[in-house]
Coordinates of C-alpha atoms in Angstrom, one line a residue:
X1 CA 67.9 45.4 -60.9
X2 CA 70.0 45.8 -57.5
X3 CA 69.6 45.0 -54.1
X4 CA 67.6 48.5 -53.3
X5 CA 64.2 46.4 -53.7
X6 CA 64.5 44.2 -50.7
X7 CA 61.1 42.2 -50.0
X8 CA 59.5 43.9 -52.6
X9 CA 59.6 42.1 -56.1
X10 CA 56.7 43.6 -57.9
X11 CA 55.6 47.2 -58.4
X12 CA 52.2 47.9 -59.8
X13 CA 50.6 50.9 -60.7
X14 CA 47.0 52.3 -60.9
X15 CA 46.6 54.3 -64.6
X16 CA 43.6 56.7 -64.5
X17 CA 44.5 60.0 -62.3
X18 CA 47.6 58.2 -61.7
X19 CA 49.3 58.0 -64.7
X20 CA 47.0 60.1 -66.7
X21 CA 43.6 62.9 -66.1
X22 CA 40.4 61.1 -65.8
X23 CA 37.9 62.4 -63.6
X24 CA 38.9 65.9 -64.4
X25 CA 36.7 64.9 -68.4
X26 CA 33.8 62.7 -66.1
X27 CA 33.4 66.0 -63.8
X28 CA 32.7 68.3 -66.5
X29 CA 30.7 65.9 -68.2
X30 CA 28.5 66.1 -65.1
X31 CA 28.6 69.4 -64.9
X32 CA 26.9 69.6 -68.7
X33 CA 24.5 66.8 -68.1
X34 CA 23.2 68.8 -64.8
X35 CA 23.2 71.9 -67.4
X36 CA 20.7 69.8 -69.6
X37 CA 18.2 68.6 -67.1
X38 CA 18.0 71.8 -65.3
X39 CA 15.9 73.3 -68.6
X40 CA 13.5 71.0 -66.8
X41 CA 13.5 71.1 -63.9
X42 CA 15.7 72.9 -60.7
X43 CA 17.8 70.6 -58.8
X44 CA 20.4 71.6 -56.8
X45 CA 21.1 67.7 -56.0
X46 CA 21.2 66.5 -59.6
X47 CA 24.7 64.9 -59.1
X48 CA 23.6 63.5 -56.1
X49 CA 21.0 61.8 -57.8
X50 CA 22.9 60.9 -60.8
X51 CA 25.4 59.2 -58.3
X52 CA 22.4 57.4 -57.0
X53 CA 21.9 55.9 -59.8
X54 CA 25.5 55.0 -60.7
X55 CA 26.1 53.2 -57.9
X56 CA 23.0 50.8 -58.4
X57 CA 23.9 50.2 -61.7
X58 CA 27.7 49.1 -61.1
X59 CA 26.6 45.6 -61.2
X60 CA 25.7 45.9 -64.1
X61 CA 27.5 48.5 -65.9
X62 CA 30.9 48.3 -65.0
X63 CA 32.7 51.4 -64.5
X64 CA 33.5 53.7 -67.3
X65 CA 32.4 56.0 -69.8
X66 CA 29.9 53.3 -71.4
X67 CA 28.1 52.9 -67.7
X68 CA 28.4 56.7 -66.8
X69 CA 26.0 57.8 -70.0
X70 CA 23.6 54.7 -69.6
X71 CA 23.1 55.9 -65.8
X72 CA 23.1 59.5 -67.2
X73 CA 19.9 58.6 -69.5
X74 CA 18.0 56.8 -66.6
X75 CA 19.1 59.6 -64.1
X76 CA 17.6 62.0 -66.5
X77 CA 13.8 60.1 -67.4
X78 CA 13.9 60.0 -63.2
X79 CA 14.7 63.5 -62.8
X80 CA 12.5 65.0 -65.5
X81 CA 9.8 62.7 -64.9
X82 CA 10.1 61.3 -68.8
X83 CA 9.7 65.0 -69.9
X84 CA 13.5 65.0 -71.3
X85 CA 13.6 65.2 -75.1
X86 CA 14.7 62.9 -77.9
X87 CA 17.8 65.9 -78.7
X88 CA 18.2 66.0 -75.0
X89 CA 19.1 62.5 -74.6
X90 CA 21.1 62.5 -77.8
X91 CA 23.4 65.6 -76.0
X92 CA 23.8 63.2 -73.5
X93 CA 25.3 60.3 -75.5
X94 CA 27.3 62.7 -77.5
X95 CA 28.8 63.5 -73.8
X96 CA 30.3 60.1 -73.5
X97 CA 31.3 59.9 -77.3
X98 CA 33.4 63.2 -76.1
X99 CA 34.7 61.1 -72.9
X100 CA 35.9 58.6 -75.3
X101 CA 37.4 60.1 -78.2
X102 CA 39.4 62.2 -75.7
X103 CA 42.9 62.6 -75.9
X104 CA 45.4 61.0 -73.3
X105 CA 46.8 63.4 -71.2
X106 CA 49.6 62.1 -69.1
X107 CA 50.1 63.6 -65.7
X108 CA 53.6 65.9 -64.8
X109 CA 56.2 63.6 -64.4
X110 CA 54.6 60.6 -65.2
X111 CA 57.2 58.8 -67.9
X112 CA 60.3 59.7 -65.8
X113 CA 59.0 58.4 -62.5
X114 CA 57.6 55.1 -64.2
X115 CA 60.6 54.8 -65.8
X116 CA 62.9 55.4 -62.8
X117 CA 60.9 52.5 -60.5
X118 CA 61.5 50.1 -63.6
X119 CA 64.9 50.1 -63.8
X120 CA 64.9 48.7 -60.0
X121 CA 61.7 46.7 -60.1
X122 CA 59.7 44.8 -62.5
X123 CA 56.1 47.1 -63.2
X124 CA 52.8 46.3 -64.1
X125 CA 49.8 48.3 -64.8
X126 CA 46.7 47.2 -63.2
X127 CA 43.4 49.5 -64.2
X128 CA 39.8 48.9 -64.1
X129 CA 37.1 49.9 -66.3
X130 CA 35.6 49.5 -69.7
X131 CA 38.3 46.8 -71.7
X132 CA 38.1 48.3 -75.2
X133 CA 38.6 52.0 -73.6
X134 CA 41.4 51.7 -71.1
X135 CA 42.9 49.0 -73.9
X136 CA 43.0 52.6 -76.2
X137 CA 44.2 55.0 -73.3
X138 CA 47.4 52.4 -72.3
X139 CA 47.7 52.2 -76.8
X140 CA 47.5 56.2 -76.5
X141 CA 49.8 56.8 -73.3
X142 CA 53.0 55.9 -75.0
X143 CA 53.3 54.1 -71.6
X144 CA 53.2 50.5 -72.3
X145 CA 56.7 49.6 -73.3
X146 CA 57.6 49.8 -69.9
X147 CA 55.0 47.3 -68.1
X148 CA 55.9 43.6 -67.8
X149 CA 52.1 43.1 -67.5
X150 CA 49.0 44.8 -68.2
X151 CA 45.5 43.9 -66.4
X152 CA 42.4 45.5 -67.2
X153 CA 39.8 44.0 -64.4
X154 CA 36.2 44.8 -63.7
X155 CA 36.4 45.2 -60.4
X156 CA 40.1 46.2 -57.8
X157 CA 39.3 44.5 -54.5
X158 CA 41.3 41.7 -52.4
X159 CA 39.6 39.1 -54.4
X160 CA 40.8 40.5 -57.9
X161 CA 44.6 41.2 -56.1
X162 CA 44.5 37.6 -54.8
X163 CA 44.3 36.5 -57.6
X164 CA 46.6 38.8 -59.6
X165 CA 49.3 37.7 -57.3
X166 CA 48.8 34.2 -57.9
X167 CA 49.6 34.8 -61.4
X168 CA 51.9 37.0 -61.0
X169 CA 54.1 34.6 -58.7
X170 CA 54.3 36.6 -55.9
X171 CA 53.2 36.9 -52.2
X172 CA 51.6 40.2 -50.8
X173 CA 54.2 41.1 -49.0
X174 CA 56.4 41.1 -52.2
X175 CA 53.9 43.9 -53.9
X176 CA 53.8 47.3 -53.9
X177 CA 50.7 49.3 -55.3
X178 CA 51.4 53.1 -56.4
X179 CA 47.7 55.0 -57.1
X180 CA 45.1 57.9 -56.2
X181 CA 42.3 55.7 -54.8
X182 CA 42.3 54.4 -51.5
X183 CA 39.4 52.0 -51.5
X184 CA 40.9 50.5 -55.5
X185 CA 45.0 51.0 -55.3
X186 CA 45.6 51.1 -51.0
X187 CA 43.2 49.4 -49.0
X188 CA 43.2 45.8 -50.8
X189 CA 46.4 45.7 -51.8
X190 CA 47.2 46.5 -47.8
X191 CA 44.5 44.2 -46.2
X192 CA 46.5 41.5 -48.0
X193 CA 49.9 42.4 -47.0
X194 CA 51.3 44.0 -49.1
X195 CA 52.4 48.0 -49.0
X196 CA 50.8 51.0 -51.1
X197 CA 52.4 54.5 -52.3
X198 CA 49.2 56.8 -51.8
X199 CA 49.2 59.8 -54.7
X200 CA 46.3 62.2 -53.8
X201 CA 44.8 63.6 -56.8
X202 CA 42.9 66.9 -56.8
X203 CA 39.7 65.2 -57.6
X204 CA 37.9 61.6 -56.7
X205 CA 35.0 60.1 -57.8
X206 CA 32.5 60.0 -54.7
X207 CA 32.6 56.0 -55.3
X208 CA 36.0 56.2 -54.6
X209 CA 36.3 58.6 -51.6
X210 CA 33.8 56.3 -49.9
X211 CA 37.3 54.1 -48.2
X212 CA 39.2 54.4 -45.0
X213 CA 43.0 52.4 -44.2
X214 CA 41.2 49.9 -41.6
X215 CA 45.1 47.8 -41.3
X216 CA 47.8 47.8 -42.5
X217 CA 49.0 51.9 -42.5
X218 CA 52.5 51.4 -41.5
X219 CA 52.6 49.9 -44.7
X220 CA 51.7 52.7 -46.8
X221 CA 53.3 56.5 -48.1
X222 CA 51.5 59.3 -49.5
X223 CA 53.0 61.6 -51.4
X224 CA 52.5 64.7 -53.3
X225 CA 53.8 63.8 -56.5
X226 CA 55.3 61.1 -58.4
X227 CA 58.6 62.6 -58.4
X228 CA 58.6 61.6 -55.0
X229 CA 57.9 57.9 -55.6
X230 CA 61.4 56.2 -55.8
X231 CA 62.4 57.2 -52.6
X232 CA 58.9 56.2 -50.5
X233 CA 59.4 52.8 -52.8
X234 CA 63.3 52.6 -51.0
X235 CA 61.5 53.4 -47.7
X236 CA 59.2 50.6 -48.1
X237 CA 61.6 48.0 -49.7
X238 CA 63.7 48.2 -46.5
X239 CA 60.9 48.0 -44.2
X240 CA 60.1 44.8 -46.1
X241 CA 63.2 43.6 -46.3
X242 CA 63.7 44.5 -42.4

């Protein structure tokens, strides 16, 4: 390591639609489960309702492929009124065992840009989901030589970064968070005090869009790309260290 990092000791990094394509597989999965219950009936808000459902059942469910299809088969009795099929419902769980089985598909970039920001900061990967899936997409990635840690939580909010950092040894104003989702990568991670590399992807789960930057924005880049990364991570290392 040199002196480039300044106040920043710690670099984490988000993994789905960050590091890899996620909700590029849950869209079309959508798309084919709205494909199935229109034989019964015509919705034009079938997403919106399957979203509906989604969200009450995060609770319970988690996030993930696992939750998705369980949410899927409720959202379809609702929609069909219990008219939806036995082969139907099996189309649906074949869906996720689709989601599941899919192959890692790293984004443009990805190894380079990881591996640039390691050799001036320690990394760690911080995802969220279902354990025994992201646990196969890390395996899969080829990425995990070059994270110090690897945490796979339930649930990114300040309480779950608190504590992280605790463990981690650090304060917030020594992390910086690199990831697509405002409200699970940027916000917390800011709210706390810490700083945030914003990387837009093309598509966002509507659970996810549903987050605004209240504090904290000087703190935070976006960028277009990860190529850009190193150099927004130098910006922000000598604002810290400022």
């Amino acid at each position: 390591m040199d002196d480039t990092r300044g106040g920043i000791a710690l670099v984490g990094f988000d993994a789905d639609d960050t590091l890899w394509k996620s909700q590029d597989y849950f869209d079309d999965a959508q798309l084919q489960f709205e494909r199935i219950v229109s034989a019964y009936v015509d919705l034009a808000d079938a997403g919106e309702r399957l979203y509906a459902v989604e969200k009450r059942n995060l609770a319970l469910f988690g996030y993930g492929v696992k939750g998705m299809v369980l949410s899927m088969i409720e959202a379809a009795v609702e929609i069909t009124g219990a008219r939806i099929s036995a082969a139907d419902l099996h189309r649906i769980v074949e869906l996720g065992k689709a989601l599941l089985r899919h192959p890692v598909e790293l984004l443009p970039g990805v190894r380079e840009a990881v591996g640039s920001v390691a050799r001036d900061w320690p990394v760690v990967l911080i995802t969220k989901g279902d354990l025994f899936h992201q646990e196969a997409k890390v395996r899969d990635s080829g990425l995990s030589d070059l994270f110090r840690r690897i945490e796979i939580v339930s649930e990114k909010d300040a309480g779950t970064y608190a504590r992280l950092f605790a463990e981690f040894g650090v304060a917030p104003s020594q992390f910086a968070m690199v990831g697509n989702s405002l409200r699970s990568d940027i916000a917390p991670v800011l709210e706390l005090g810490g700083w945030g590399v914003h990387v837009p992807y093309h598509l966002t789960w509507a659970h996810e869009a549903e987050a605004e930057v209240r504090t904290g924005g000087e703190r935070m880049r976006s960028i277009e790309g990860l190529d850009r990364l190193p150099p927004a991570l130098r910006e922000l290392a000598a604002l810290a260290r400022s």
